[in-house]
Amino acid sequence: MLDLDDEVYEYPFRVTDLKQWVYCHRLLYFLVCLPDVRPRTYLMEVGKEAGEEEETREIRRSLRLYGLIEGRREFNVTLRSARWGLRGTVDLVIWVDEPAPGEVIPVDFKFSHRSNEHFRLQLMAYGLLLEEISGRPARRGFLYEIPLRRAVEVPFTPTLRVQVHKTLIGMKEMLESEQMPVPTSQRARCVGCEFRRFCNDVM
């Protein structure tokens, strides 16, 4: 069996693992089964630095960017759920008190020009965790595209919620079997992948 500590046993996946799974199932396999081999890439470092800079700008911004008049911001909120088997840290949470029962809104900073499907899935997962810990509804979230200085609203629809559930089922099946999944069918994604050297069947 995998040598995992107690936290990882209870919360085996990070929220960011959902986007990895959607992009390519093998990415998550390597991250979970070979956790010490992933190199830090240039884009990872750029994204991290951009997110930190964005937090400083966010403090000065009005909530009108999110269509809100009032709300309380909380940065880098750590979340865990044994029910979902997830753990993670969301960049920004906006707490809205009125009208009752209020609302909780996750915001994820992305160094990207597009709000892709895997980003929306990750944001929905943050919403589910926030609902669980707060008891407040999470009806929507926002992907903040740093290069464009644009906030894209993502409604948390029943379809998106079901998609998160189904994705987690597939991830858990992979973890339990410890079998390497097939590679993504979109082989263009393999060209710049940091794990390409581990995939002997991908040219």
C-alpha positions as a printed NumPy array, in Angstrom:
array([[  0.   ,   0.   ,   0.   ],
       [  0.989,   3.641,  -0.375],
       [  2.954,   5.217,   2.447],
       [  0.575,   8.027,   3.36 ],
       [  0.316,   9.994,   6.579],
       [ -2.892,  10.238,   8.605],
       [ -4.065,  13.443,   6.934],
       [ -3.703,  12.015,   3.447],
       [ -5.555,   8.855,   4.47 ],
       [ -8.51 ,  10.924,   5.67 ],
       [ -8.308,  13.552,   2.92 ],
       [ -6.571,  11.683,   0.073],
       [ -6.995,  14.338,  -2.602],
       [ -6.245,  18.014,  -2.948],
       [ -8.876,  20.141,  -4.637],
       [ -6.327,  20.937,  -7.35 ],
       [ -6.182,  17.203,  -8.129],
       [ -9.593,  17.438,  -9.799],
       [ -8.268,  19.698, -12.534],
       [ -5.264,  17.395, -12.996],
       [ -7.58 ,  14.389, -13.379],
       [ -9.727,  16.143, -15.98 ],
       [ -6.671,  17.295, -17.923],
       [ -5.083,  13.824, -17.921],
       [ -5.794,  10.911, -15.567],
       [ -2.124,  10.009, -15.507],
       [ -1.138,  13.35 , -14.02 ],
       [ -2.988,  12.475, -10.834],
       [ -1.633,   8.932, -10.848],
       [  1.951,  10.223, -10.868],
       [  1.216,  12.881,  -8.248],
       [ -0.386,  10.378,  -5.863],
       [  1.677,   7.256,  -6.497],
       [  5.015,   9.011,  -7.162],
       [  4.603,  12.141,  -5.031],
       [  8.302,  13.035,  -4.815],
       [  9.162,  13.094,  -8.512],
       [  7.255,  16.129,  -9.784],
       [  9.596,  18.947, -10.819],
       [  8.746,  22.597, -10.29 ],
       [  8.189,  24.245, -13.665],
       [  8.569,  27.84 , -14.776],
       [  4.815,  28.229, -15.245],
       [  4.17 ,  26.958, -11.709],
       [  6.489,  29.596, -10.271],
       [  5.014,  32.367, -12.424],
       [  1.478,  31.385, -11.414],
       [  2.36 ,  31.336,  -7.732],
       [  3.997,  34.765,  -7.862],
       [  1.106,  36.227,  -9.865],
       [ -1.391,  34.909,  -7.31 ],
       [  0.513,  36.503,  -4.438],
       [  0.637,  39.846,  -6.244],
       [ -3.072,  39.609,  -7.036],
       [ -3.923,  39.267,  -3.356],
       [ -2.373,  42.69 ,  -2.719],
       [ -4.445,  44.235,  -5.507],
       [ -7.597,  42.449,  -4.351],
       [ -7.454,  44.155,  -0.962],
       [ -7.735,  47.538,  -2.694],
       [-10.532,  46.505,  -5.07 ],
       [-14.225,  47.093,  -4.658],
       [-16.545,  44.1  ,  -4.389],
       [-18.437,  45.526,  -7.358],
       [-16.159,  43.385,  -9.505],
       [-18.188,  40.44 ,  -8.197],
       [-21.548,  42.215,  -8.394],
       [-21.627,  42.76 ,  -4.634],
       [-22.17 ,  45.813,  -2.46 ],
       [-21.151,  44.283,   0.86 ],
       [-19.199,  41.257,   1.994],
       [-16.202,  40.162,   4.02 ],
       [-13.052,  38.903,   2.336],
       [-10.898,  36.106,   3.734],
       [ -7.709,  35.055,   1.955],
       [ -6.03 ,  31.642,   1.7  ],
       [ -8.733,  29.685,   3.492],
       [ -7.708,  26.107,   4.306],
       [-10.481,  23.549,   3.848],
       [-10.791,  19.822,   4.651],
       [-13.619,  17.328,   4.351],
       [-13.603,  13.637,   5.25 ],
       [-16.963,  13.32 ,   3.506],
       [-15.501,  14.374,   0.163],
       [-11.973,  13.146,   0.878],
       [-10.626,  16.543,  -0.106],
       [ -8.261,  19.133,   1.271],
       [ -7.07 ,  22.431,  -0.15 ],
       [ -6.632,  26.174,   0.176],
       [ -8.843,  28.563,  -1.751],
       [ -7.371,  31.945,  -2.723],
       [-10.3  ,  34.067,  -1.563],
       [-13.637,  33.555,   0.155],
       [-16.306,  36.26 ,   0.192],
       [-18.771,  35.939,   3.073],
       [-22.129,  37.609,   2.45 ],
       [-24.42 ,  37.892,   5.489],
       [-27.562,  39.455,   4.058],
       [-30.169,  38.451,   3.179],
       [-30.252,  35.437,   5.495],
       [-29.005,  32.712,   5.365],
       [-26.271,  34.565,   3.543],
       [-23.923,  33.18 ,   0.925],
       [-20.361,  31.949,   0.675],
       [-18.459,  32.631,  -2.547],
       [-15.077,  31.097,  -3.44 ],
       [-12.751,  33.016,  -5.761],
       [ -9.828,  31.278,  -7.458],
       [ -7.018,  33.364,  -8.993],
       [ -5.816,  31.93 , -12.299],
       [ -2.834,  32.942, -14.399],
       [ -4.828,  32.119, -17.506],
       [ -6.768,  33.755, -20.328],
       [ -9.474,  31.082, -20.338],
       [-11.804,  29.681, -17.685],
       [-11.502,  26.058, -18.718],
       [-13.729,  23.203, -17.588],
       [-11.158,  21.792, -15.16 ],
       [-10.903,  25.182, -13.416],
       [-14.687,  25.274, -12.976],
       [-14.673,  21.796, -11.484],
       [-12.028,  22.816,  -8.966],
       [-14.005,  25.94 ,  -8.036],
       [-17.163,  23.875,  -7.509],
       [-15.232,  21.588,  -5.162],
       [-14.229,  24.598,  -3.066],
       [-17.893,  25.565,  -2.968],
       [-18.914,  22.137,  -1.667],
       [-16.31 ,  22.271,   1.088],
       [-17.353,  25.786,   2.083],
       [-21.003,  24.752,   2.247],
       [-20.088,  21.888,   4.555],
       [-18.039,  23.915,   7.033],
       [-20.252,  27.008,   7.068],
       [-23.805,  25.759,   6.583],
       [-24.289,  28.567,   4.08 ],
       [-25.217,  27.954,   0.45 ],
       [-22.542,  28.282,  -2.209],
       [-24.551,  29.233,  -5.294],
       [-21.633,  30.478,  -7.394],
       [-17.948,  31.207,  -7.48 ],
       [-15.568,  33.315,  -9.519],
       [-12.476,  32.544, -11.557],
       [-10.317,  35.645, -11.602],
       [ -8.221,  35.667, -14.781],
       [ -5.122,  37.582, -13.726],
       [ -3.766,  38.526, -17.194],
       [ -7.13 ,  39.986, -18.23 ],
       [ -8.054,  41.451, -14.815],
       [-11.434,  39.792, -15.296],
       [-13.721,  37.92 , -12.896],
       [-15.763,  35.158, -14.56 ],
       [-18.829,  34.029, -12.631],
       [-19.372,  30.267, -12.445],
       [-22.902,  29.2  , -11.386],
       [-22.843,  26.102,  -9.176],
       [-25.444,  24.153, -11.105],
       [-26.739,  20.661, -10.228],
       [-24.88 ,  19.368, -13.285],
       [-21.563,  20.779, -12.075],
       [-22.123,  19.326,  -8.597],
       [-22.789,  15.871, -10.055],
       [-19.706,  16.193, -12.231],
       [-17.533,  16.765,  -9.15 ],
       [-19.046,  13.684,  -7.491],
       [-18.444,  11.476, -10.539],
       [-14.904,  12.773, -10.926],
       [-14.102,  11.928,  -7.303],
       [-15.434,   8.4  ,  -7.787],
       [-13.032,   7.862, -10.691],
       [-10.138,   9.313,  -8.705],
       [-10.835,   7.06 ,  -5.732],
       [-11.035,   3.981,  -7.945],
       [ -7.614,   4.839,  -9.359],
       [ -6.169,   5.326,  -5.867],
       [ -7.534,   2.008,  -4.609],
       [ -6.336,   0.017,  -7.616],
       [ -2.984,   1.842,  -7.971],
       [ -3.179,   1.039, -11.686],
       [ -1.835,   3.579, -14.165],
       [ -4.724,   4.973, -16.263],
       [ -4.659,   5.361, -20.007],
       [ -3.189,   8.666, -21.256],
       [ -5.305,  11.562, -22.414],
       [ -6.727,  11.258, -25.915],
       [ -5.617,  14.854, -26.57 ],
       [ -1.979,  14.035, -27.213],
       [ -1.052,  17.675, -27.831],
       [ -1.184,  18.012, -24.041],
       [  1.702,  15.541, -23.756],
       [  4.204,  17.764, -25.566],
       [  5.022,  20.022, -22.632],
       [  4.047,  17.669, -19.811],
       [  6.604,  17.365, -17.023],
       [  5.69 ,  13.674, -16.605],
       [  6.123,  12.718, -20.253],
       [  9.318,  10.765, -19.552],
       [  7.314,   8.397, -17.322],
       [  4.849,   7.527, -20.099],
       [  6.736,   5.01 , -22.216],
       [  3.702,   4.401, -24.412],
       [  3.321,   8.077, -25.433],
       [  5.446,   9.292, -28.325]])
